Coordinates of C-alpha atoms in Angstrom, one line a residue:
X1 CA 19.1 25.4 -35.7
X2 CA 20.7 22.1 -36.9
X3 CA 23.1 20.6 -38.9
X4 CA 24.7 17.3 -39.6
X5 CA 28.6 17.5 -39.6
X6 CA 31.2 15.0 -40.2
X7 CA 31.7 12.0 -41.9
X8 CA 30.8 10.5 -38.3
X9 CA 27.5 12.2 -38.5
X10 CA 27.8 14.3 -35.4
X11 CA 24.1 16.3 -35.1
X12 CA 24.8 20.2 -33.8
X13 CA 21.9 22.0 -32.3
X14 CA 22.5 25.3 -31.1
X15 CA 20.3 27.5 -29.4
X16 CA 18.7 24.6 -27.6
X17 CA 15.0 25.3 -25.9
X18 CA 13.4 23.1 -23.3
X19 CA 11.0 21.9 -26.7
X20 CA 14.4 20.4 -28.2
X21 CA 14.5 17.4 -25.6
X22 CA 13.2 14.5 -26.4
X23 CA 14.9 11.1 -27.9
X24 CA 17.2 11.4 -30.8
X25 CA 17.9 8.2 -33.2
X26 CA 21.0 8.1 -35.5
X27 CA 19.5 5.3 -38.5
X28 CA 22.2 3.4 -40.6
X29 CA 20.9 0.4 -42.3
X30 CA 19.5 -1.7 -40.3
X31 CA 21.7 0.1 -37.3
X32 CA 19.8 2.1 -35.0
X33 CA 21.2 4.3 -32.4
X34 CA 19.0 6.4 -30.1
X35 CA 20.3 8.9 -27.1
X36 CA 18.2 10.9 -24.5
X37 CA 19.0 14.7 -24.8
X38 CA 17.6 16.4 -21.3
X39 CA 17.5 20.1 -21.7
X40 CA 18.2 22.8 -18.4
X41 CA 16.9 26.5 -18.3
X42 CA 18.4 28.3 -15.4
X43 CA 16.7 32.0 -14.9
X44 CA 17.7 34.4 -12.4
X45 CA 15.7 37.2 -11.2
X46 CA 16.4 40.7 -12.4
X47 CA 18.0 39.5 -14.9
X48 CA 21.0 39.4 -12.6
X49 CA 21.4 42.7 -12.1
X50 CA 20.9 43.9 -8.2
X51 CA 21.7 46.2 -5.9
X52 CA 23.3 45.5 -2.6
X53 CA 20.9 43.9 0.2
X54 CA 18.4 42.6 -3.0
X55 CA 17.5 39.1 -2.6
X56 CA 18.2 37.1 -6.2
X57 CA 15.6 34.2 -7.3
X58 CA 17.2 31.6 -9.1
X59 CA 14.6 29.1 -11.3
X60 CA 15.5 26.0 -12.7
X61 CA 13.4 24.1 -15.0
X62 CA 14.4 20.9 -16.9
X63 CA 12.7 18.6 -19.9
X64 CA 13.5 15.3 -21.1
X65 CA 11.2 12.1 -23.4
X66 CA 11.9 10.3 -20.6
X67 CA 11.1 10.3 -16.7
X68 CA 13.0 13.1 -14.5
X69 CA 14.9 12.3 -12.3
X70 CA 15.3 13.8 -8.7
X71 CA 18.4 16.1 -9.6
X72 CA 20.8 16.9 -6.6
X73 CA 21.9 20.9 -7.4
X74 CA 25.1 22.6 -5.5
X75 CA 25.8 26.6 -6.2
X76 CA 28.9 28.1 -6.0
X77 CA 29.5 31.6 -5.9
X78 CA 32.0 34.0 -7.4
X79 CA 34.5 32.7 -4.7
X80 CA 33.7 28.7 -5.8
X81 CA 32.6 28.6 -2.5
X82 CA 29.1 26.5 -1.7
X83 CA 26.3 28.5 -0.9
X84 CA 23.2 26.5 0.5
X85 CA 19.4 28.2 -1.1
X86 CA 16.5 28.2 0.1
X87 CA 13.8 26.1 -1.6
X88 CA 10.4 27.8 -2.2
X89 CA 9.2 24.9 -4.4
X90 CA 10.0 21.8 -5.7
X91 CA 9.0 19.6 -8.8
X92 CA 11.2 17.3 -10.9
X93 CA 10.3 19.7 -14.2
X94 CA 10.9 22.9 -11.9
X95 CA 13.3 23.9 -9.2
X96 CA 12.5 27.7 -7.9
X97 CA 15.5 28.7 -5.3
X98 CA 16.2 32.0 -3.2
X99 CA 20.0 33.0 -2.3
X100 CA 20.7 35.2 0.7
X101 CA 20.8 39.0 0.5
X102 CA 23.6 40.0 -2.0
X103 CA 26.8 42.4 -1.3
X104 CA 29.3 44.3 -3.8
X105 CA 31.5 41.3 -3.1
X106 CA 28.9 38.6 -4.4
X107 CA 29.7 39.9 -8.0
X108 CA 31.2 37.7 -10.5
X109 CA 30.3 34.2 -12.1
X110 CA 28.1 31.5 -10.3
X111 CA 28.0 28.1 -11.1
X112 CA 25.0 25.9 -10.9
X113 CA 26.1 21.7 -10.4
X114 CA 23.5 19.7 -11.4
X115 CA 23.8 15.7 -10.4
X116 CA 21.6 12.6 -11.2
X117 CA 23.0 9.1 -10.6
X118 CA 20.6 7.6 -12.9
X119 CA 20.5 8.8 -15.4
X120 CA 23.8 10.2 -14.9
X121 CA 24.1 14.3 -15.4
X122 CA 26.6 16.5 -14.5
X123 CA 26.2 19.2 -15.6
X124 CA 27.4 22.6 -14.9
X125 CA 25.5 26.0 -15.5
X126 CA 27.1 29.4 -14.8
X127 CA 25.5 32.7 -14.7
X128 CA 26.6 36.1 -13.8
X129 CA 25.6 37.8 -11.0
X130 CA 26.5 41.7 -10.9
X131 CA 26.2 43.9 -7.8
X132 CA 25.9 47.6 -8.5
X133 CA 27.5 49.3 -4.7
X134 CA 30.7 50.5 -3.3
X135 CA 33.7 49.3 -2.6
X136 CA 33.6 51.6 0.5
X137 CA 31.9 51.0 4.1
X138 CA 28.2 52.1 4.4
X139 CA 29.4 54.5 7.1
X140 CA 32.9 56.0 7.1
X141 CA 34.4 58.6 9.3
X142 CA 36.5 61.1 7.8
X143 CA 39.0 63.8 10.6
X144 CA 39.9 67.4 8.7
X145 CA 41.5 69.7 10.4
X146 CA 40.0 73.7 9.6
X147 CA 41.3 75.5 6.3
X148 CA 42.2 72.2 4.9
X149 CA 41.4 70.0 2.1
X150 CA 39.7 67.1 2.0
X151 CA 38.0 65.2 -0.5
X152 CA 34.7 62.6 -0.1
X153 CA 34.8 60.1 -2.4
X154 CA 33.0 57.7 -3.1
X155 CA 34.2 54.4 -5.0
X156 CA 31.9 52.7 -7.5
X157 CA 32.3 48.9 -8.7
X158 CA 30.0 49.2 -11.8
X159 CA 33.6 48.8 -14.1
X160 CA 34.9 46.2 -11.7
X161 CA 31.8 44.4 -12.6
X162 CA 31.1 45.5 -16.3
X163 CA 27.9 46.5 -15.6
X164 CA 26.5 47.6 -18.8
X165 CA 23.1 49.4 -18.1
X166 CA 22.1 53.3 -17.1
X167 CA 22.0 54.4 -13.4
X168 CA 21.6 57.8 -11.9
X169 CA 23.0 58.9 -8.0
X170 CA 23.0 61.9 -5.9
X171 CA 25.4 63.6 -3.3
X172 CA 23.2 65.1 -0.5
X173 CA 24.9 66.9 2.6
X174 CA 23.3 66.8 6.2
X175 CA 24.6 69.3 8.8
X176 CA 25.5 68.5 11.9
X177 CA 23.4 69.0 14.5
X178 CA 20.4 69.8 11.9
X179 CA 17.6 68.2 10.2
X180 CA 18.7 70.3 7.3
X181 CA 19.7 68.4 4.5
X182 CA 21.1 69.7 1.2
X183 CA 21.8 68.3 -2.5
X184 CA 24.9 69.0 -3.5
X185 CA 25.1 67.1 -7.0
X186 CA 23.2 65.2 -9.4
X187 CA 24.9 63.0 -11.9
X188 CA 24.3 59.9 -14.5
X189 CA 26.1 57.5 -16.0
X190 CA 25.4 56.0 -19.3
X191 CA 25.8 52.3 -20.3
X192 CA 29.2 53.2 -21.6
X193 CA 29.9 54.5 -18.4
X194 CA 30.3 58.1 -19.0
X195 CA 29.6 60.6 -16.3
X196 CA 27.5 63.7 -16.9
X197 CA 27.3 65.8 -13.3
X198 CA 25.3 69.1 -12.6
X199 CA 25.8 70.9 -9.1
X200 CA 22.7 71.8 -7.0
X201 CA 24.0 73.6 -3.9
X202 CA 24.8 77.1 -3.0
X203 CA 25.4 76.1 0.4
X204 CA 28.8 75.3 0.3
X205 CA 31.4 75.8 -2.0
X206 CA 33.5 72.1 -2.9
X207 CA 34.4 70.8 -6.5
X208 CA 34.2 67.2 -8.0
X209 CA 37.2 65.3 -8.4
X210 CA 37.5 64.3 -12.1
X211 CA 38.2 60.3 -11.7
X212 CA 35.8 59.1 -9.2
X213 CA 32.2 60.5 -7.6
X214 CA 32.3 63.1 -4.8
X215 CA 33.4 66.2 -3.8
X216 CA 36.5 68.6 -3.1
X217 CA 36.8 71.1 -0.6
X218 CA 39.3 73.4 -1.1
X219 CA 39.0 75.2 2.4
X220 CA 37.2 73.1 5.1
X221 CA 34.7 75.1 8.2
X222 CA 34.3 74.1 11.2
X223 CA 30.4 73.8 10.1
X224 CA 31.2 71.8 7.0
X225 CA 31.0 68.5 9.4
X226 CA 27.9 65.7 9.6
X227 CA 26.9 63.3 6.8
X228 CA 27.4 62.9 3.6
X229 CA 25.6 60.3 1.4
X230 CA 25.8 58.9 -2.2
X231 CA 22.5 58.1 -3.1
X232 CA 22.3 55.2 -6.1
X233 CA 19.0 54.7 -8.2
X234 CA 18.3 51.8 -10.9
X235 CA 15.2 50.8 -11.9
X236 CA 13.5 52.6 -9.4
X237 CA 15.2 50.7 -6.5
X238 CA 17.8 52.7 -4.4
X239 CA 21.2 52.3 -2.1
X240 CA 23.2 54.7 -0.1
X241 CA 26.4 55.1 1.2
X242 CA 27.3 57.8 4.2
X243 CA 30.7 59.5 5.3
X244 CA 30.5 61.2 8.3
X245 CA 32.7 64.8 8.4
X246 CA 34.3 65.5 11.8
X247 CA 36.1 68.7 11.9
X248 CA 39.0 69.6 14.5
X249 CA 40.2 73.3 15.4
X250 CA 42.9 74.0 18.0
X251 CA 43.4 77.8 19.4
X252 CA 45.1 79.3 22.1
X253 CA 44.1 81.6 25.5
X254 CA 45.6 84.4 25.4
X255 CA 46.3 84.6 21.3
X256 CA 49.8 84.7 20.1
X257 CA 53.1 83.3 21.5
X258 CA 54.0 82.7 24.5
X259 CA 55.6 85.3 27.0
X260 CA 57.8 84.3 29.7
X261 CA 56.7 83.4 32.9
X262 CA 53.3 83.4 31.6
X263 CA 50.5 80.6 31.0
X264 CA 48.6 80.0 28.0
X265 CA 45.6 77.6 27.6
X266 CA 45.7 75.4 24.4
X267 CA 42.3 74.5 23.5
X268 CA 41.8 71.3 21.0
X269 CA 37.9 71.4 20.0
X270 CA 35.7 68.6 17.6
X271 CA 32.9 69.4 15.5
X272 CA 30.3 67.1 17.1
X273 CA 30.8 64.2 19.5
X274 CA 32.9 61.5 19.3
X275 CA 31.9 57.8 19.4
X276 CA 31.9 55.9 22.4
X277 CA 35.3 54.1 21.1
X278 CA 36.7 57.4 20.8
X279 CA 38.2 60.6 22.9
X280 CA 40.6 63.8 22.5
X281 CA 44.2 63.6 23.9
X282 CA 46.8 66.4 24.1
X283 CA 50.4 65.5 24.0
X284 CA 53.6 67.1 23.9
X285 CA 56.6 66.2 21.1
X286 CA 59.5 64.5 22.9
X287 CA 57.4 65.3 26.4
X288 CA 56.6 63.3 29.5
X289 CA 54.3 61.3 30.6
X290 CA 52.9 64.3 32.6
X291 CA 52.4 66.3 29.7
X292 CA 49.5 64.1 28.4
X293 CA 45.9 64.9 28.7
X294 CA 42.9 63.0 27.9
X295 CA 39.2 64.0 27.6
X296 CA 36.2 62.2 29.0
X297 CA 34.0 59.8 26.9
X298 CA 31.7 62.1 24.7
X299 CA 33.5 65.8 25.5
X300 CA 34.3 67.4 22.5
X301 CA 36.4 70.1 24.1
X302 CA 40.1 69.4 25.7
X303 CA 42.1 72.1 27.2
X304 CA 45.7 71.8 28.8
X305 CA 47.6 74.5 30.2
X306 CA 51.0 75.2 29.3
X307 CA 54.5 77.5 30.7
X308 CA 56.8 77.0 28.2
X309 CA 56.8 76.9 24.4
X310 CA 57.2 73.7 22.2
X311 CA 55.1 71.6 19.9
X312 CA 52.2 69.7 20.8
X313 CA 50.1 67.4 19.2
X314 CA 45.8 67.3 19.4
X315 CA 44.8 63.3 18.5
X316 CA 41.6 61.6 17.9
X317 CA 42.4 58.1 19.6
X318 CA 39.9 55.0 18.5
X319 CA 40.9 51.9 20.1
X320 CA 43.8 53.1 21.0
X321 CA 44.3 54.1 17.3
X322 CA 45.4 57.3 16.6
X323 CA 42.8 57.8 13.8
X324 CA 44.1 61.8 13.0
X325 CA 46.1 64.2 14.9
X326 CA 46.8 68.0 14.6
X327 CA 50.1 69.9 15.4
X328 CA 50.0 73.2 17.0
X329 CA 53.4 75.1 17.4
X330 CA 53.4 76.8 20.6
X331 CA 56.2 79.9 19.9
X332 CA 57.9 81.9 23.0
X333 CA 57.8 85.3 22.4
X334 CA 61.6 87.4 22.3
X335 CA 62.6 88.7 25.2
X336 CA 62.1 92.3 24.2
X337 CA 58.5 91.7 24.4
X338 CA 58.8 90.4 27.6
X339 CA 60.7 93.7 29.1
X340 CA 58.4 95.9 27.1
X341 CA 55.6 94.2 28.6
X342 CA 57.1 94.3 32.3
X343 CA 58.1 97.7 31.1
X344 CA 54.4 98.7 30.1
X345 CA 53.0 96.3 33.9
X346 CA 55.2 99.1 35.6
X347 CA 54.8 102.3 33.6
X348 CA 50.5 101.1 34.4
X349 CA 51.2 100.7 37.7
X350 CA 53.4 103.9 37.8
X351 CA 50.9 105.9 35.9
X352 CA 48.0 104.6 37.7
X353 CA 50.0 105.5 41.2
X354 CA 50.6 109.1 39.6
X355 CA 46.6 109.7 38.2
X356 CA 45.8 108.6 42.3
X357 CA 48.5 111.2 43.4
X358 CA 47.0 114.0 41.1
X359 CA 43.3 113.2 41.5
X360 CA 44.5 113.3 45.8
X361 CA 46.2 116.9 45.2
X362 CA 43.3 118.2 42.9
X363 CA 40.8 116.8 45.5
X364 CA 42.4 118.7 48.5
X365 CA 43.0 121.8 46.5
X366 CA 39.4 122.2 45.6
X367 CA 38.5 121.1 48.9
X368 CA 40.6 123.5 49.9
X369 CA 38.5 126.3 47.4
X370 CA 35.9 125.7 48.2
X371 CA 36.1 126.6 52.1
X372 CA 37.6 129.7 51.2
X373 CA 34.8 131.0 48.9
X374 CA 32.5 129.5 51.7
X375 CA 34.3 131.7 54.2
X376 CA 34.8 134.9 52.3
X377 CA 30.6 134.6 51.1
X378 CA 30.0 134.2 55.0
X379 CA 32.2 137.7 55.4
X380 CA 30.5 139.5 53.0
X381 CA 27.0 138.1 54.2
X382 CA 28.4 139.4 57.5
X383 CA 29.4 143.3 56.3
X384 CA 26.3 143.5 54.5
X385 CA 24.2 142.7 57.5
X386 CA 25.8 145.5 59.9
X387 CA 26.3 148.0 57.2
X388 CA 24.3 150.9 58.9
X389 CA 23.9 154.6 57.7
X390 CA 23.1 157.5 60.8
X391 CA 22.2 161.0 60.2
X392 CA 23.0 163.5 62.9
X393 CA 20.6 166.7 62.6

């Protein structure tokens, strides 16, 4: 692992082990010229590869012919900025450090400084450090509105990071309101990072978008809301990532458009409560202040009632954010629906005013009936009674 080069008779080692430090004399004549080679090993745990929250263990360990110095040592993470570890032990041939818990972001090349006044080293070490998470929150809240699309997607950073080993994930589905919980997919990914999927749910239909994990659906339900998670697994360690689905409707009392003169009731309605942050408001396009309505912390119903047709808008406000918002066309009805309804309201009333007439008229004439069969049964109860036959001799 050595080789002489040079006329100046410079000695390469390569592959240098802790065993190859010691003192090295260079012999010309009677010239003798003798240098101190000090050999570092940095380790890290896992062999740097962690998931998010893992705690890495760096180990330091460092030979030399001569006495060891106390070494001063400085890390610096993939951001060059100093992060202090915690020392679990301490010798001058062994240096065993913990960092704090990792995130996504932490991935990228560290550098260990190592610095001795006497002898003087300095002498840098870097060592990669490769997260396996997402680039997305650990809880996200998605707004659909009902019979759209929507697709839950998860973002990966294992080609960010060129991470070069097997892992496995699943995408489970938890209804709202339910213990229930559902796999929807299984799916691997090689060391070359090709994706093999296979679908495990009949509970709900959804596709998988081609260029990134998660799912598609085509046509969202109102009872497609609660969570859905991204489960990772290497090495028989696990993390998880969870979108929450909230689903808005909007509907109208009475159905269909608006007739005039006449109220309807829109109705703006959430799958499951809202966060504390968070609450429904109905507004009108190009309307007043007067036609705004706001719900009350944690309703997941608003209604507003209306007289005249226009657009309004449902919105989901966070913060004072409006996070999603729904547009409901509310359409007058034409004016011959109007008469033919006023028509129909009379010809009821009219008809209803005549069925009371003839019921009155059929009432009195059977009233009427029925006194005169009473009479003529008395009559002939009558003639029968004094109906005598006398026989003169």
């Amino acid at each position: 692992r050595s080789e002489v080069k040079g006329p100046q008779k410079t000695l390469k080692v390569w592959s240098l082990k802790l065993s190859d430090a010691g003192t090295y004399t260079c012999q010309y004549g009677p010239h003798k010229f003798s240098t101190s080679l000090h050999v570092f090993e940095l380790k890290i745990s896992l062999d740097g590869h962690f998931l998010p929250n893992e705690v890495p263990e760096l180990t330091l360990m460092h030979n030399s012919s001569d006495s060891l110095p106390d070494l001063s040592i400085t890390l610096f993470n993939s951001n060059n900025n100093i992060v202090t570890p915690a020392v679990q032990s301490k010798t001058r041939e062994k240096y065993i450090m913990t960092l704090k818990k990792l995130e996504a972001a932490d991935s990228g090349i560290w550098v260990c400084h190592i610095h001795s006044n006497s002898p003087l080293i300095n002498q840098n070490i870097s060592f990669a450090v490769k997260v396996l998470g997402f680039q997305n929150p650990d809880l996200e809240r998605k707004y659909a509105a009902v019979d759209s699309t929507i697709i839950l997607s998860w973002h990966l950073n294992f080609q960010k990071i060129k991470w070069k080993e097997a892992f496995t994930g699943q995408l489970k589905w938890k209804e709202q309101k339910s213990t229930n919980t559902h796999e929807l997919l299984d799916f691997n990914m090689t060391a070359r990072g090709q994706k093999q999927e296979t679908k495990k749910s009949s509970h709900i239909l959804f596709e998988t978008p081609e260029s990134t994990i998660g799912v598609k659906l085509p046509k969202v339900h109102f009872n497609h809301s609660g969570q859905y998670q991204c489960q990772l697994a290497y090495k028989g360690r696990h993390v998880q990532s969870k979108i929450e689905l909230v689903v808005m409707k909007v509907s109208t009392n009475p159905v269909g458009p608006l007739s005039r003169g006449q109220n309807m009731t829109l109705i703006c309605e959430v799958s499951h409560t809202l966060p504390s942050n968070a609450h429904l408001r109905w507004e009108r396009v190009n309307g007043t202040q007067m036609d705004i309505k706001n719900s009350k912390q944690h309703e997941v119903k608003l209604e507003v009632n209306i007289s005249a047709a226009g657009l309004w808008n449902c919105h989901i406000i966070e913060d004072n954010d409006r996070k999603f918002s729904l547009l409901y066309h509310v359409e007058e009805a034409p004016s011959w629906i109007s008469y033919v309804i006023t028509g129909a309201s009379v010809g009821g009333s009219v008809l209803v005013f005549a069925l009371a007439c003839l019921c009155i008229i059929n009432g009195t004439s059977w009233q009427r009936r029925r006194q005169r069969a009473k009479r003529m049964a008395l009559a002939r109860e009558y003639l029968l009674e004094n109906k005598t036959c006398q026989c003169q001799q």
